[in-house]
Coordinates of C-alpha atoms and ligand atoms in Angstrom, one line a residue:
M1 CA 4.4 -6.9 -28.8
I2 CA 6.9 -9.0 -26.8
R3 CA 5.6 -12.5 -26.0
L4 CA 6.9 -14.6 -23.1
N5 CA 6.6 -17.7 -25.3
D6 CA 9.3 -16.4 -27.7
F7 CA 12.0 -16.5 -25.1
R8 CA 13.8 -19.4 -23.4
R9 CA 15.6 -17.8 -20.4
I10 CA 13.3 -15.3 -18.7
V11 CA 14.1 -13.3 -15.6
F12 CA 11.3 -11.4 -13.8
F13 CA 12.7 -8.6 -11.7
T14 CA 10.0 -7.4 -9.3
G15 CA 9.3 -4.6 -6.9
A16 CA 6.7 -3.3 -4.6
G17 CA 4.4 -2.2 -7.5
L18 CA 3.7 -5.9 -8.3
S19 CA 2.1 -6.4 -4.8
A20 CA 0.2 -3.1 -5.0
E21 CA -2.7 -4.9 -6.6
S22 CA -2.8 -7.3 -3.6
G23 CA -3.3 -4.2 -1.4
V24 CA 0.3 -4.0 -0.1
P25 CA 1.4 -0.3 -0.2
T26 CA 4.5 0.6 -2.2
Y27 CA 7.3 2.3 -0.3
R28 CA 7.4 5.5 -2.3
G29 CA 4.6 7.8 -3.3
K30 CA 1.2 8.5 -1.8
G31 CA 0.3 6.1 1.0
G32 CA 3.9 4.8 1.1
L33 CA 5.1 3.1 4.3
W34 CA 8.0 5.5 4.9
E35 CA 5.8 8.5 4.7
E36 CA 4.0 7.3 7.8
Y37 CA 6.9 5.6 9.7
D38 CA 10.4 6.8 10.2
Y39 CA 12.7 3.9 9.1
R40 CA 15.3 5.1 11.7
E41 CA 12.8 4.0 14.4
Y42 CA 11.6 0.7 12.9
A43 CA 13.8 -0.6 10.0
C44 CA 17.5 -0.5 10.8
Q45 CA 19.9 -2.4 13.0
R46 CA 20.4 0.6 15.3
A47 CA 16.7 0.8 16.0
F48 CA 16.7 -2.9 16.7
D49 CA 19.7 -2.6 19.1
R50 CA 18.0 0.3 20.9
D51 CA 14.5 -1.2 21.2
P52 CA 13.9 -4.7 19.7
G53 CA 10.4 -4.9 21.2
K54 CA 9.3 -1.8 19.3
V55 CA 10.8 -3.0 16.1
W56 CA 9.1 -6.4 16.5
D57 CA 5.8 -4.7 17.2
F58 CA 6.1 -3.0 13.8
H59 CA 7.1 -6.2 12.0
D60 CA 4.4 -8.2 13.7
E61 CA 1.9 -5.7 12.4
R62 CA 3.4 -6.1 8.9
R63 CA 3.1 -9.9 9.2
R64 CA -0.6 -9.6 10.2
F65 CA -1.3 -7.2 7.4
I66 CA 0.4 -9.2 4.7
A67 CA -0.9 -12.6 5.9
A68 CA -4.4 -11.2 5.2
R69 CA -3.5 -10.3 1.6
E70 CA -3.5 -12.7 -1.4
P71 CA -1.2 -13.0 -4.4
N72 CA -2.7 -11.3 -7.5
D73 CA -2.9 -12.3 -11.2
G74 CA 0.6 -10.7 -11.7
H75 CA 2.2 -13.1 -9.2
R76 CA 0.2 -16.0 -10.7
I77 CA 1.2 -15.3 -14.3
I78 CA 4.9 -15.1 -13.3
A79 CA 4.6 -18.4 -11.4
S80 CA 3.0 -20.0 -14.5
V81 CA 6.1 -19.3 -16.7
P82 CA 8.1 -22.6 -16.8
G83 CA 11.8 -22.2 -16.0
A84 CA 11.7 -18.5 -15.3
T85 CA 13.9 -17.0 -12.6
V86 CA 12.2 -14.6 -10.2
I87 CA 14.4 -11.9 -8.6
T88 CA 12.4 -9.8 -6.2
Q89 CA 13.0 -6.8 -4.0
N90 CA 9.8 -7.6 -2.1
I91 CA 9.8 -9.2 1.3
D92 CA 6.2 -10.2 1.4
G93 CA 6.4 -13.8 0.2
L94 CA 3.6 -13.4 -2.3
H95 CA 5.6 -14.9 -5.2
Q96 CA 6.0 -18.1 -3.2
R97 CA 2.3 -18.2 -2.2
A98 CA 1.4 -17.9 -5.9
G99 CA 3.6 -21.0 -6.6
S100 CA 7.0 -19.6 -7.7
A101 CA 10.0 -21.6 -6.5
G102 CA 13.6 -20.7 -6.0
V103 CA 12.7 -17.0 -5.7
L104 CA 15.8 -14.8 -5.1
E105 CA 14.8 -12.4 -2.4
L106 CA 17.3 -9.5 -2.7
H107 CA 16.0 -7.8 0.4
G108 CA 15.3 -10.8 2.5
S109 CA 11.9 -12.0 3.8
L110 CA 9.4 -11.0 6.4
W111 CA 8.8 -14.7 6.9
R112 CA 12.3 -15.6 8.1
V113 CA 14.1 -14.9 11.3
R114 CA 17.7 -15.2 12.2
C115 CA 19.7 -15.4 15.4
A116 CA 22.9 -13.3 15.5
R117 CA 24.4 -15.6 18.1
C118 CA 23.7 -19.0 16.6
G119 CA 23.7 -17.8 13.0
T120 CA 20.6 -19.8 12.3
V121 CA 18.0 -18.6 9.8
T122 CA 14.5 -20.1 10.1
E123 CA 11.3 -19.9 8.2
N124 CA 8.5 -18.6 10.4
P125 CA 5.0 -18.0 9.1
E126 CA 3.4 -16.9 12.4
A127 CA 1.5 -13.6 12.5
P128 CA 2.3 -12.4 15.1
I129 CA 5.4 -14.4 15.8
R130 CA 5.0 -16.6 19.0
S131 CA 8.5 -16.2 20.3
R132 CA 10.7 -13.3 19.6
R133 CA 13.7 -15.0 21.1
C134 CA 15.9 -17.9 19.9
A135 CA 16.2 -21.1 22.0
C136 CA 19.6 -19.7 23.1
G137 CA 17.9 -16.6 24.6
T138 CA 19.0 -14.0 22.1
W139 CA 16.5 -11.8 20.3
L140 CA 15.6 -13.1 16.9
R141 CA 15.8 -10.6 14.1
P142 CA 13.6 -10.4 11.0
D143 CA 15.8 -11.7 8.1
I144 CA 15.2 -8.5 6.1
V145 CA 17.7 -6.2 4.5
W146 CA 17.0 -3.1 6.5
F147 CA 18.2 0.4 5.7
E148 CA 22.0 0.5 6.0
D149 CA 22.3 -3.3 5.8
M150 CA 24.4 -5.1 3.2
L151 CA 22.7 -7.4 0.7
D152 CA 23.4 -11.1 0.9
V153 CA 26.4 -11.8 -1.3
E154 CA 25.3 -15.3 -2.5
T155 CA 21.8 -14.1 -3.4
M156 CA 23.2 -11.1 -5.3
R157 CA 25.6 -13.4 -7.2
A158 CA 22.8 -15.8 -8.1
A159 CA 20.7 -12.9 -9.4
G160 CA 23.7 -11.6 -11.4
D161 CA 24.3 -15.0 -12.9
A162 CA 20.6 -15.4 -13.9
I163 CA 20.5 -12.0 -15.4
A164 CA 23.8 -12.5 -17.4
R165 CA 22.3 -15.6 -19.0
C166 CA 18.8 -14.3 -19.7
D167 CA 17.4 -13.5 -23.1
L168 CA 14.4 -11.6 -21.7
L169 CA 14.3 -9.4 -18.5
V170 CA 10.9 -8.2 -17.4
S171 CA 11.1 -5.6 -14.7
V172 CA 7.7 -5.2 -12.9
G173 CA 6.6 -2.5 -10.5
T174 CA 9.9 -1.1 -9.4
S175 CA 10.9 2.5 -9.2
G176 CA 14.6 1.5 -9.8
V177 CA 16.0 3.8 -7.1
V178 CA 17.2 1.3 -4.6
Y179 CA 20.8 0.2 -5.3
P180 CA 22.5 -2.1 -5.9
A181 CA 19.3 -3.9 -7.0
A182 CA 18.6 -1.2 -9.6
D183 CA 21.8 -2.0 -11.3
L184 CA 20.6 -5.5 -12.4
P185 CA 18.6 -4.4 -15.4
R186 CA 21.7 -2.6 -16.8
L187 CA 23.5 -5.9 -16.7
A188 CA 20.9 -7.6 -18.8
L189 CA 21.0 -4.9 -21.4
A190 CA 24.8 -4.9 -21.5
R191 CA 24.5 -8.7 -22.4
G192 CA 22.1 -7.9 -25.2
A193 CA 18.9 -9.2 -23.6
V194 CA 15.5 -7.7 -24.5
A195 CA 14.4 -5.7 -21.4
V196 CA 10.8 -4.7 -20.7
E197 CA 9.7 -2.3 -18.0
I198 CA 6.2 -2.7 -16.7
N199 CA 5.1 0.3 -14.6
P200 CA 2.2 2.8 -14.9
E201 CA 4.7 5.6 -14.5
E202 CA 8.0 6.5 -16.1
T203 CA 11.0 5.8 -13.9
S204 CA 14.6 7.0 -13.9
L205 CA 15.6 3.7 -15.6
S206 CA 12.9 3.8 -18.3
P207 CA 15.2 5.2 -21.0
L208 CA 17.4 2.1 -20.6
Y209 CA 14.7 -0.5 -21.5
T210 CA 14.1 -1.7 -25.0
H211 CA 10.3 -1.7 -24.3
C212 CA 8.1 0.1 -21.7
L213 CA 4.6 -1.1 -21.0
R214 CA 2.6 1.6 -19.2
G215 CA -0.1 0.0 -17.0
S216 CA -0.7 -2.3 -14.1
A217 CA 1.5 -5.4 -13.5
S218 CA -1.4 -7.9 -13.9
E219 CA -2.8 -6.3 -17.1
M220 CA 0.6 -5.9 -18.8
L221 CA 1.8 -9.4 -17.9
A222 CA -1.4 -10.8 -19.2
R223 CA -0.7 -9.0 -22.5
M224 CA 2.6 -10.7 -22.7
L225 CA 1.1 -14.2 -22.5
Ligands
NAD301 P1 8.9 1.5 -4.8 O1 7.9 1.7 -3.8 O2 10.1 2.4 -4.8 O3 8.3 1.7 -6.3 C1 7.1 1.0 -6.7 C2 6.9 1.2 -8.2 O4 5.8 0.4 -8.5 C3 6.6 2.6 -8.6 O5 7.5 3.0 -9.7 C4 5.2 2.6 -9.1 O6 5.0 3.5 -10.2 C5 5.0 1.2 -9.5 N1 3.6 0.7 -9.4 C6 2.6 1.1 -8.6 N2 1.5 0.4 -8.8 C7 1.8 -0.5 -9.8 C8 1.1 -1.5 -10.4 N3 -0.2 -1.8 -10.1 N4 1.7 -2.3 -11.4 C9 3.0 -2.0 -11.7 N5 3.7 -1.1 -11.1 C10 3.1 -0.3 -10.1 O7 9.3 0.0 -4.7 P2 10.7 -0.8 -5.2 O8 11.2 -0.3 -6.5 O9 10.3 -2.2 -5.0 O10 11.8 -0.4 -4.1 C11 11.5 -0.1 -2.8 C12 11.9 -1.0 -1.8 O11 10.7 -1.3 -1.2 C13 12.4 -2.4 -2.1 O12 13.6 -2.5 -1.4 C14 11.4 -3.4 -1.5 O13 12.1 -4.3 -0.7 C15 10.6 -2.6 -0.6 N6 9.2 -2.9 -0.5 C16 8.6 -4.1 -0.5 C17 7.3 -4.3 -0.4 C18 6.7 -5.7 -0.4 O14 7.4 -6.6 0.0 N7 5.5 -5.8 -1.0 C19 6.4 -3.2 -0.2 C20 7.0 -2.0 -0.2 C21 8.4 -1.8 -0.3

């Protein structure tokens, strides 16, 4: 069994499955968000340009929903590992609420907004948000990487650097189908790191990992303690 204590430079690479035990639905599969909602109406820049109020109604509902959820043992175990780097595809902020610092959020955050005109990015924990407009009058936009958006170059670079240096990569609750994020585990393996996949189901990336733990995030992470 792989033990977290045996490694010095650990990276956790997390996805929607980690937050599933907090009651946050994953994207794919039964009950997935994009089965119910069409992303072209709610989660892309074109939808926002067409009808920002409608896109904000959707995101305010996500804020209310996630504000009512709590981090689970999986988030807490990850936060308890000293010096570990957390790279997440999640936008829910649950890692930070569990106590993780310096989280690299590849797909942005539901809890930040940005103004296209001023270029400012601001933390905003309100659910629902009190003002959807910047002081300059422009609509604020959720600071999330929506469908068809580019990833933030600096965040991606920091994630790549951490992965290139790690001796253990633990991938938790990700289907590994969203690129370029899904390329990161390959980088760890190419550098000779031990790479563990935690997922109750096999994924298209499973054959790449040196170890696969089939079970829920919180149970399998507890086993690695
Ligand atoms: P995904 O929905 O594609 O895949 C989720 C994976 O988690 C699946 O492989 C599933 O088998 C696994 N899983 C389900 N329950 C689990 C559990 N209890 N423990 C461990 N694994 C479990 O999610 P993804 O790979 O993160 O990629 C989809 C995109 O969805 C990402 O871009 C992410 O930003 C976004 N997303 C984020 C949230 C969130 O912030 N909580 C929620 C949904 C989707």
